[in-house]
Short mmCIF file of C-alpha atoms in Angstrom, two decimals:
data_model
loop_
_atom_site.label_atom_id
_atom_site.label_comp_id
_atom_site.label_asym_id
_atom_site.label_seq_id
_atom_site.Cartn_x
_atom_site.Cartn_y
_atom_site.Cartn_z
CA MET W 1 145.65 83.93 118.88
CA PRO W 2 147.31 85.72 121.82
CA LYS W 3 148.02 83.85 125.00
CA HIS W 4 146.58 85.57 128.05
CA VAL W 5 147.41 85.01 131.67
CA ARG W 6 144.37 84.42 133.81
CA LEU W 7 144.88 85.77 137.29
CA LEU W 8 142.48 84.45 139.88
CA ALA W 9 142.59 86.14 143.27
CA LEU W 10 141.74 83.90 146.18
CA GLY W 11 140.60 86.14 148.98
CA ALA W 12 142.80 87.67 151.60
CA ILE W 13 146.42 86.64 151.30
CA LEU W 14 147.85 87.70 154.58
CA SER W 15 146.23 88.70 157.81
CA VAL W 16 147.13 92.15 159.06
CA SER W 17 149.15 92.23 162.25
CA ALA W 18 150.41 95.10 164.35
CA LEU W 19 153.93 96.42 163.96
CA LEU W 20 156.25 94.71 166.37
CA LEU W 21 159.77 95.81 167.16
CA THR W 22 161.50 93.22 169.27
CA ALA W 23 165.12 92.81 170.14
CA CYS W 24 166.26 89.21 169.94
CA ALA W 25 168.77 89.85 172.68
CA THR W 26 171.07 92.52 173.95
CA GLY W 27 174.80 92.62 174.33
CA GLY W 28 178.00 93.97 172.89
CA SER W 29 179.04 93.60 169.30
CA SER W 30 181.34 90.80 168.22
CA GLU W 31 185.04 91.19 167.58
CA PRO W 32 186.11 91.62 163.96
CA SER W 33 187.99 88.35 164.12
CA ALA W 34 186.57 84.99 163.05
CA GLY W 35 183.37 83.91 164.83
CA PRO W 36 182.31 80.48 166.14
CA SER W 37 182.19 79.16 162.58
CA GLY W 38 185.86 80.00 162.17
CA GLU W 39 185.15 82.31 159.23
CA SER W 40 186.69 85.75 159.05
CA PRO W 41 184.77 88.77 157.74
CA GLU W 42 186.87 88.61 154.58
CA ALA W 43 185.93 84.96 153.99
CA ALA W 44 182.25 85.66 154.65
CA LEU W 45 182.28 88.52 152.13
CA ALA W 46 183.90 86.28 149.54
CA SER W 47 181.15 83.70 150.13
CA ALA W 48 178.50 86.37 149.61
CA TYR W 49 179.95 87.32 146.24
CA ALA W 50 180.44 83.70 145.15
CA GLY W 51 176.89 82.77 146.17
CA VAL W 52 175.25 79.71 144.64
CA SER W 53 175.46 78.77 140.99
CA SER W 54 175.80 75.55 139.05
CA GLU W 55 175.52 74.82 135.34
CA GLN W 56 172.37 72.78 134.75
CA SER W 57 172.92 69.21 133.62
CA LEU W 58 173.09 69.25 129.83
CA ILE W 59 170.90 66.23 129.17
CA ALA W 60 168.72 66.40 126.07
CA VAL W 61 165.10 65.29 126.37
CA ASP W 62 162.16 64.78 124.02
CA PHE W 63 159.67 67.66 124.06
CA PRO W 64 155.98 66.71 124.46
CA THR W 65 154.03 66.74 121.22
CA GLU W 66 150.79 67.86 122.89
CA VAL W 67 150.24 71.45 123.99
CA GLN W 68 149.94 71.76 127.78
CA ASN W 69 147.64 73.96 129.86
CA VAL W 70 149.89 74.84 132.79
CA ALA W 71 148.34 76.12 136.03
CA ILE W 72 150.92 78.08 138.02
CA ILE W 73 149.86 78.24 141.67
CA SER W 74 151.92 80.93 143.33
CA CYS W 75 152.78 81.78 146.90
CA PRO W 76 151.26 85.22 147.74
CA LEU W 77 151.53 87.46 144.69
CA SER W 78 151.67 90.42 147.05
CA ILE W 79 155.21 89.26 147.86
CA PRO W 80 157.41 90.51 144.98
CA SER W 81 159.66 87.44 144.82
CA CYS W 82 156.57 85.20 144.60
CA ALA W 83 155.20 87.38 141.80
CA ALA W 84 158.58 87.27 140.04
CA SER W 85 158.71 83.46 140.32
CA ALA W 86 155.20 83.12 138.89
CA ALA W 87 155.97 85.57 136.08
CA ALA W 88 159.15 83.69 135.20
CA VAL W 89 157.32 80.35 134.92
CA ASN W 90 154.47 82.04 133.03
CA ASP W 91 156.85 83.55 130.45
CA ALA W 92 158.74 80.29 130.01
CA VAL W 93 155.47 78.40 129.48
CA ILE W 94 154.43 80.85 126.74
CA LEU W 95 157.79 80.71 124.99
CA ALA W 96 157.66 76.91 125.10
CA GLY W 97 154.43 77.13 123.08
CA TRP W 98 152.04 76.24 125.90
CA TRP W 99 149.20 78.00 127.73
CA PRO W 100 149.78 79.47 131.21
CA MET W 101 147.25 80.19 133.94
CA VAL W 102 148.50 82.00 137.05
CA ILE W 103 146.50 81.46 140.23
CA ASP W 104 147.30 83.28 143.47
CA GLY W 105 147.44 80.57 146.12
CA GLY W 106 147.94 83.10 148.91
CA GLY W 107 148.84 81.30 152.12
CA PRO W 108 148.65 77.52 152.67
CA SER W 109 144.89 77.60 153.16
CA GLY W 110 144.43 79.05 149.67
CA VAL W 111 146.55 76.51 147.81
CA GLY W 112 143.94 73.77 148.12
CA GLN W 113 141.27 75.97 146.57
CA ALA W 114 143.73 77.03 143.88
CA ILE W 115 144.32 73.37 142.97
CA ARG W 116 140.57 72.86 142.61
CA ILE W 117 140.31 75.95 140.39
CA ALA W 118 143.13 74.63 138.23
CA ILE W 119 141.31 71.32 137.78
CA ALA W 120 138.06 73.09 136.93
CA GLN W 121 139.90 75.26 134.39
CA ALA W 122 141.10 72.13 132.54
CA ALA W 123 144.75 72.36 133.51
CA THR W 124 146.80 69.47 132.19
CA VAL W 125 149.65 70.05 134.65
CA ILE W 126 150.03 72.12 137.84
CA VAL W 127 153.15 73.90 139.09
CA THR W 128 153.02 74.87 142.76
CA ILE W 129 155.46 77.54 143.98
CA ASP W 130 156.77 77.26 147.55
CA ALA W 131 153.85 75.08 148.68
CA ASN W 132 154.59 72.01 150.78
CA CYS W 133 152.43 68.91 150.48
CA LYS W 134 151.64 68.22 154.15
CA GLY W 135 148.16 69.42 155.06
CA LEU W 136 147.06 69.53 151.43
CA GLU W 137 146.75 65.79 150.82
CA VAL W 138 143.06 65.97 149.86
CA PRO W 139 143.35 68.54 147.03
CA TYR W 140 146.50 66.81 145.76
CA ASP W 141 144.54 63.54 145.71
CA GLU W 142 141.80 65.31 143.76
CA ALA W 143 144.39 66.39 141.20
CA ALA W 144 145.62 62.81 140.92
CA LEU W 145 142.06 61.58 140.45
CA ALA W 146 141.62 64.11 137.65
CA GLU W 147 144.91 62.86 136.16
CA VAL W 148 146.54 66.28 136.52
CA PRO W 149 150.17 65.85 137.63
CA VAL W 150 151.72 68.31 140.08
CA VAL W 151 155.27 69.64 139.77
CA GLY W 152 156.64 71.27 142.91
CA LEU W 153 158.82 74.37 142.56
CA GLY W 154 160.38 75.26 145.89
CA GLY W 155 158.01 73.26 148.09
CA GLU W 156 158.63 69.91 149.71
CA ASP W 157 156.68 66.73 149.04
CA ASN W 158 156.53 65.88 152.75
CA CYS W 159 153.46 63.66 152.43
CA SER W 160 153.36 59.90 152.82
CA PRO W 161 152.84 58.53 150.25
CA LYS W 162 154.33 61.20 148.00
CA ARG W 163 151.88 63.33 145.99
CA PHE W 164 154.08 65.31 143.60
CA ALA W 165 154.62 63.80 140.17
CA SER W 166 157.93 65.65 140.02
CA THR W 167 159.90 68.30 141.89
CA THR W 168 162.45 70.78 140.61
CA ARG W 169 166.02 70.49 141.85
CA TRP W 170 168.39 73.40 142.57
CA THR W 171 171.97 72.10 142.87
CA ALA W 172 173.58 68.94 144.18
CA GLU W 173 174.57 70.83 147.34
CA HIS W 174 171.41 72.88 147.90
CA ALA W 175 167.82 71.68 148.21
CA VAL W 176 165.33 73.64 146.12
CA GLY W 177 163.22 74.44 149.19
CA LYS W 178 166.12 76.33 150.80
CA ARG W 179 166.25 79.29 148.40
CA GLN W 180 164.77 81.80 150.86
CA THR W 181 167.03 80.59 153.64
CA MET W 182 170.00 81.04 151.32
CA VAL W 183 168.94 84.62 150.59
CA GLY W 184 169.22 85.39 154.31
CA THR W 185 172.50 83.50 154.55
CA LEU W 186 174.11 85.55 151.78
CA GLN W 187 172.76 88.79 153.27
CA ALA W 188 174.40 87.85 156.58
CA ASP W 189 177.71 87.00 154.91
CA TYR W 190 177.75 90.38 153.18
CA VAL W 191 176.85 92.44 156.25
CA PHE W 192 179.31 90.55 158.46
CA GLY W 193 182.06 91.09 155.93
CA LYS W 194 181.31 94.74 155.19
CA THR W 195 181.14 95.72 158.87
CA THR W 196 184.21 93.58 159.74
CA GLY W 197 182.05 91.66 162.17
CA GLU W 198 180.67 94.74 163.95
CA VAL W 199 177.03 94.11 163.06
CA LYS W 200 173.97 95.84 164.45
CA ALA W 201 171.23 94.84 162.04
CA LEU W 202 167.58 95.79 161.70
CA VAL W 203 165.86 92.83 160.00
CA LEU W 204 162.52 93.36 158.21
CA ASN W 205 159.82 90.83 157.44
CA VAL W 206 156.06 90.26 157.29
CA ALA W 207 155.16 88.23 160.35
CA ASP W 208 152.49 86.07 158.69
CA ASP W 209 154.38 85.46 155.45
CA ALA W 210 156.51 82.35 155.08
CA THR W 211 158.75 83.77 152.33
CA THR W 212 159.99 86.90 154.13
CA THR W 213 160.14 85.04 157.45
CA LYS W 214 162.38 82.33 155.97
CA ILE W 215 164.71 85.03 154.67
CA SER W 216 164.94 86.78 158.03
CA ASP W 217 165.37 83.46 159.84
CA GLY W 218 168.14 82.51 157.42
CA PHE W 219 169.90 85.80 158.16
CA THR W 220 169.59 85.30 161.91
CA ALA W 221 170.85 81.71 161.84
CA ARG W 222 173.84 82.56 159.68
CA LEU W 223 174.82 85.66 161.66
CA THR W 224 174.58 83.66 164.88
CA LYS W 225 176.93 81.07 163.39
CA LEU W 226 179.32 83.83 162.38
CA GLY W 227 179.31 85.15 165.94
CA ALA W 228 177.23 88.31 165.70
CA GLY W 229 173.71 86.99 166.21
CA GLU W 230 173.20 88.94 169.41
CA ALA W 231 173.20 92.19 167.46
CA ILE W 232 169.88 91.72 165.66
CA GLN W 233 166.56 93.50 165.98
CA LYS W 234 163.53 92.35 164.00
CA LEU W 235 160.84 94.65 162.70
CA ALA W 236 157.65 92.83 161.70
CA LEU W 237 155.58 94.78 159.16
CA THR W 238 152.11 94.25 157.72
CA THR W 239 151.02 94.04 154.09
CA ALA W 240 148.77 97.05 154.66
CA GLU W 241 151.71 99.19 155.80
CA ILE W 242 153.75 98.11 152.80
CA SER W 243 150.88 98.77 150.39
CA ASP W 244 150.24 102.32 151.65
CA LYS W 245 154.00 102.93 152.11
CA SER W 246 153.57 103.98 155.73
CA PHE W 247 156.16 101.35 156.63
CA THR W 248 158.95 103.60 155.34
CA LYS W 249 158.67 106.01 158.28
CA LYS W 250 158.45 103.12 160.74
CA VAL W 251 161.64 101.60 159.33
CA VAL W 252 163.52 104.92 159.38
CA ASP W 253 162.40 105.60 162.98
CA ALA W 254 163.31 102.06 164.07
CA ALA W 255 166.74 102.25 162.44
CA ILE W 256 167.51 105.52 164.23
CA SER W 257 166.19 104.47 167.64
CA SER W 258 167.97 101.10 167.54
CA GLY W 259 171.30 102.53 166.40
CA SER W 260 171.49 100.01 163.56
CA ASN W 261 174.32 100.09 161.06
CA ALA W 262 172.62 97.76 158.56
CA ILE W 263 169.06 97.16 157.33
CA ILE W 264 168.09 93.76 155.95
CA VAL W 265 165.22 93.96 153.45
CA PRO W 266 163.63 90.77 152.03
CA GLU W 267 162.32 92.33 148.80
CA ASP W 268 163.86 94.86 146.41
CA ASP W 269 160.42 96.26 145.59
CA TRP W 270 160.06 97.53 149.17
CA LEU W 271 163.09 99.71 148.47
CA THR W 272 162.19 100.86 144.96
CA THR W 273 158.45 101.09 144.28
CA GLY W 274 157.79 100.98 148.02
CA GLY W 275 159.90 104.09 148.55
CA LEU W 276 162.11 102.82 151.37
CA ALA W 277 165.43 103.55 149.63
CA ALA W 278 164.39 107.14 148.99
CA ALA W 279 163.19 107.56 152.58
CA LEU W 280 166.48 106.25 153.98
CA ALA W 281 168.47 108.47 151.62
CA ARG W 282 166.54 111.59 152.64
CA ASP W 283 167.22 111.28 156.37
CA PRO W 284 170.80 112.24 157.32
CA GLU W 285 170.71 109.75 160.20
CA THR W 286 170.06 106.78 157.87
CA SER W 287 171.61 107.88 154.59
CA GLU W 288 174.95 106.24 155.39
CA LEU W 289 173.55 102.88 156.54
CA LEU W 290 174.39 99.64 154.79
CA VAL W 291 171.16 98.39 153.15
CA ILE W 292 170.82 95.04 151.40
CA GLY W 293 167.77 93.76 149.55
CA HIS W 294 166.79 90.70 147.55
CA GLY W 295 165.73 90.13 143.96
CA GLY W 296 168.14 91.88 141.65
CA THR W 297 165.46 93.91 139.85
CA ALA W 298 166.51 96.46 137.26
CA ALA W 299 165.21 99.33 139.42
CA ALA W 300 167.21 98.15 142.44
CA LEU W 301 170.40 97.66 140.43
CA ASP W 302 170.04 101.15 138.95
CA ILE W 303 170.16 102.61 142.47
CA ILE W 304 173.21 100.53 143.34
CA ARG W 305 174.94 101.42 140.06
CA SER W 306 174.45 105.12 140.80
CA GLY W 307 176.28 104.79 144.11
CA GLY W 308 173.47 106.67 145.79
CA ALA W 309 172.22 106.25 149.35
CA GLY W 310 169.36 104.00 150.42
CA LEU W 311 170.51 100.72 148.84
CA THR W 312 174.02 99.28 149.02
CA ALA W 313 173.60 95.76 147.67
CA THR W 314 171.07 93.06 146.90
CA VAL W 315 170.96 89.28 146.66
CA GLY W 316 170.44 88.74 142.95
CA GLN W 317 168.20 85.82 142.07
CA SER W 318 167.84 84.57 138.51
CA PHE W 319 164.06 84.14 138.32
CA ASP W 320 164.06 83.64 134.54
CA TRP W 321 166.53 80.78 134.89
CA MET W 322 164.38 79.25 137.63
CA GLY W 323 161.23 79.59 135.51
CA TRP W 324 162.77 77.77 132.58
CA GLY W 325 163.98 75.07 134.96
CA ALA W 326 160.40 74.52 136.14
CA VAL W 327 159.19 74.08 132.56
CA ASP W 328 162.11 71.72 131.93
CA ALA W 329 160.86 69.59 134.85
CA ILE W 330 157.47 69.32 133.10
CA VAL W 331 159.13 68.37 129.83
CA ARG W 332 161.10 65.62 131.55
CA LEU W 333 158.03 64.40 133.43
CA TYR W 334 156.19 63.76 130.16
CA ALA W 335 159.29 62.18 128.66
CA GLY W 336 159.51 59.76 131.59
CA ALA W 337 162.86 61.24 132.65
CA PRO W 338 163.88 62.45 136.13
CA PRO W 339 164.36 66.19 136.72
CA VAL W 340 167.87 67.59 136.44
CA PHE W 341 169.46 70.30 138.54
CA ILE W 342 168.37 73.81 137.51
CA GLY W 343 171.46 75.41 139.04
CA ASP W 344 170.00 78.92 138.89
CA ALA W 345 172.35 81.55 140.24
CA MET W 346 172.05 83.57 143.47
CA GLN W 347 174.78 86.03 144.45
CA VAL W 348 175.22 89.31 146.28
CA VAL W 349 175.43 92.20 143.83
CA ASP W 350 176.96 95.56 144.71
CA ILE W 351 178.49 98.35 142.68
CA ASP W 352 181.79 96.48 142.26
CA HIS W 353 180.73 92.82 142.15
CA ASN W 354 178.40 90.68 139.98
CA MET W 355 176.80 93.79 138.48
CA PRO W 356 175.42 93.39 134.93
CA GLU W 357 175.99 96.32 132.59
CA THR W 358 172.28 97.05 132.32
CA GLY W 359 168.94 95.68 133.44
CA LYS W 360 168.21 93.03 136.04
CA TYR W 361 170.30 90.21 137.46
CA THR W 362 170.23 87.11 135.25
CA GLY W 363 173.10 85.03 136.60
CA GLY W 364 175.03 85.74 133.42
CA ILE W 365 173.21 83.34 131.08
CA ASP W 366 170.39 83.33 128.56
CA ALA W 367 168.20 80.70 130.19
CA GLN W 368 165.83 80.44 127.24
CA GLU W 369 168.68 79.66 124.86
CA LYS W 370 170.18 77.13 127.29
CA TYR W 371 166.99 75.13 127.68
CA ALA W 372 165.86 75.40 124.08
CA LYS W 373 168.98 73.48 123.11
CA LEU W 374 168.02 70.64 125.47
CA TRP W 375 164.51 70.06 124.15
CA VAL W 376 164.32 67.75 121.16
CA ARG W 377 161.16 68.53 119.21
CA ALA W 378 159.67 66.02 116.83
CA THR W 379 160.11 66.87 113.15
CA PRO W 380 156.71 66.96 111.39
CA THR W 381 156.23 64.19 108.85
CA PRO W 382 155.99 65.68 105.32
CA THR W 383 152.53 65.45 103.79
CA PRO W 384 152.58 63.12 100.76
CA THR W 385 151.75 64.79 97.43
CA ASN W 386 150.88 63.60 93.96
CA ASP W 387 153.79 65.47 92.45
CA THR W 388 155.98 63.39 90.21
CA ASN W 389 159.40 62.69 91.62
CA PRO W 390 161.86 64.27 89.18
CA ASN W 391 164.18 61.34 89.74
CA ASP W 392 161.61 58.84 88.50
CA GLU W 393 162.19 57.46 85.03
CA ASN W 394 159.18 57.34 82.73
#
């Protein structure tokens, strides 16, 4: 019997806001020497390429004997990295032999309703993606009353008392809830290094979306620490503009009028299926700009591999690895064991660094194979038969 993903839309995900172009501040560009953090452009670039990666703790664990119905409550599926995270968990759940159910939680107000839908759909465990606990105590209590444990992937259990049965862990040095901030940090390191500290960046986000806003805030904070934070302009887009692709002209016009030398894009899909890379490549005034995205999709890496205009680099994120880590947290929850560090990789990828030969960014490992070796499955007990044992003496 095939396993189908049930996708339940929960109303409007993001409110539509007007396009806002605001300069954070004005002033001259920084010197190419080390900034307030003491890091040189060369050191920052090296940090971007090194990124974050850590081998997951190789601790074997007993695999549950009962099949699980896993409700995957995603941050807005209209945001490509949210959709990729949900798809990664979904695929890992299927390959583990369980049943997935993807529910679009939209913004924070939709997560509570998504939890109730999961309970009504007979979920045996819930995975929430990038959803904090605070403000959602009541639906989490309803899940506890229904004896449906919640595993947090990316969100923080900031309730008192705690509501999550388990939370995934990234690395010993990096909290799992800081992934989006780290995306912006690595983008800043790359741009600072590639421009030798002479940054004038146009930073894109969706004003009402937490994921893209965290990325842009992470970029701003890191660039400020490096000493070039005064050279940032933010362009807040709407989901409607991204959906109808009208945002591409707005970005091109803003890049030209602001005199930017770099464009910071929170999602690779905006550049590929959204058409932004092609639009930037077509205009002679933007075709030479440094452009960095996030995701490491196959389509984005193909553009970078070609050396063409419109996309210079991206922050590769190993969503498959992260998805398997979330399922591993469920396995350990049922085994009564604490979660281990996932260690999924995140690095800047350009034509000369961290580029896989083909396809998408994976962090250089087969996550399925890695985790399959950790899960100890019970060996079925042989069914007794009436056959005569050939070793018996008559």
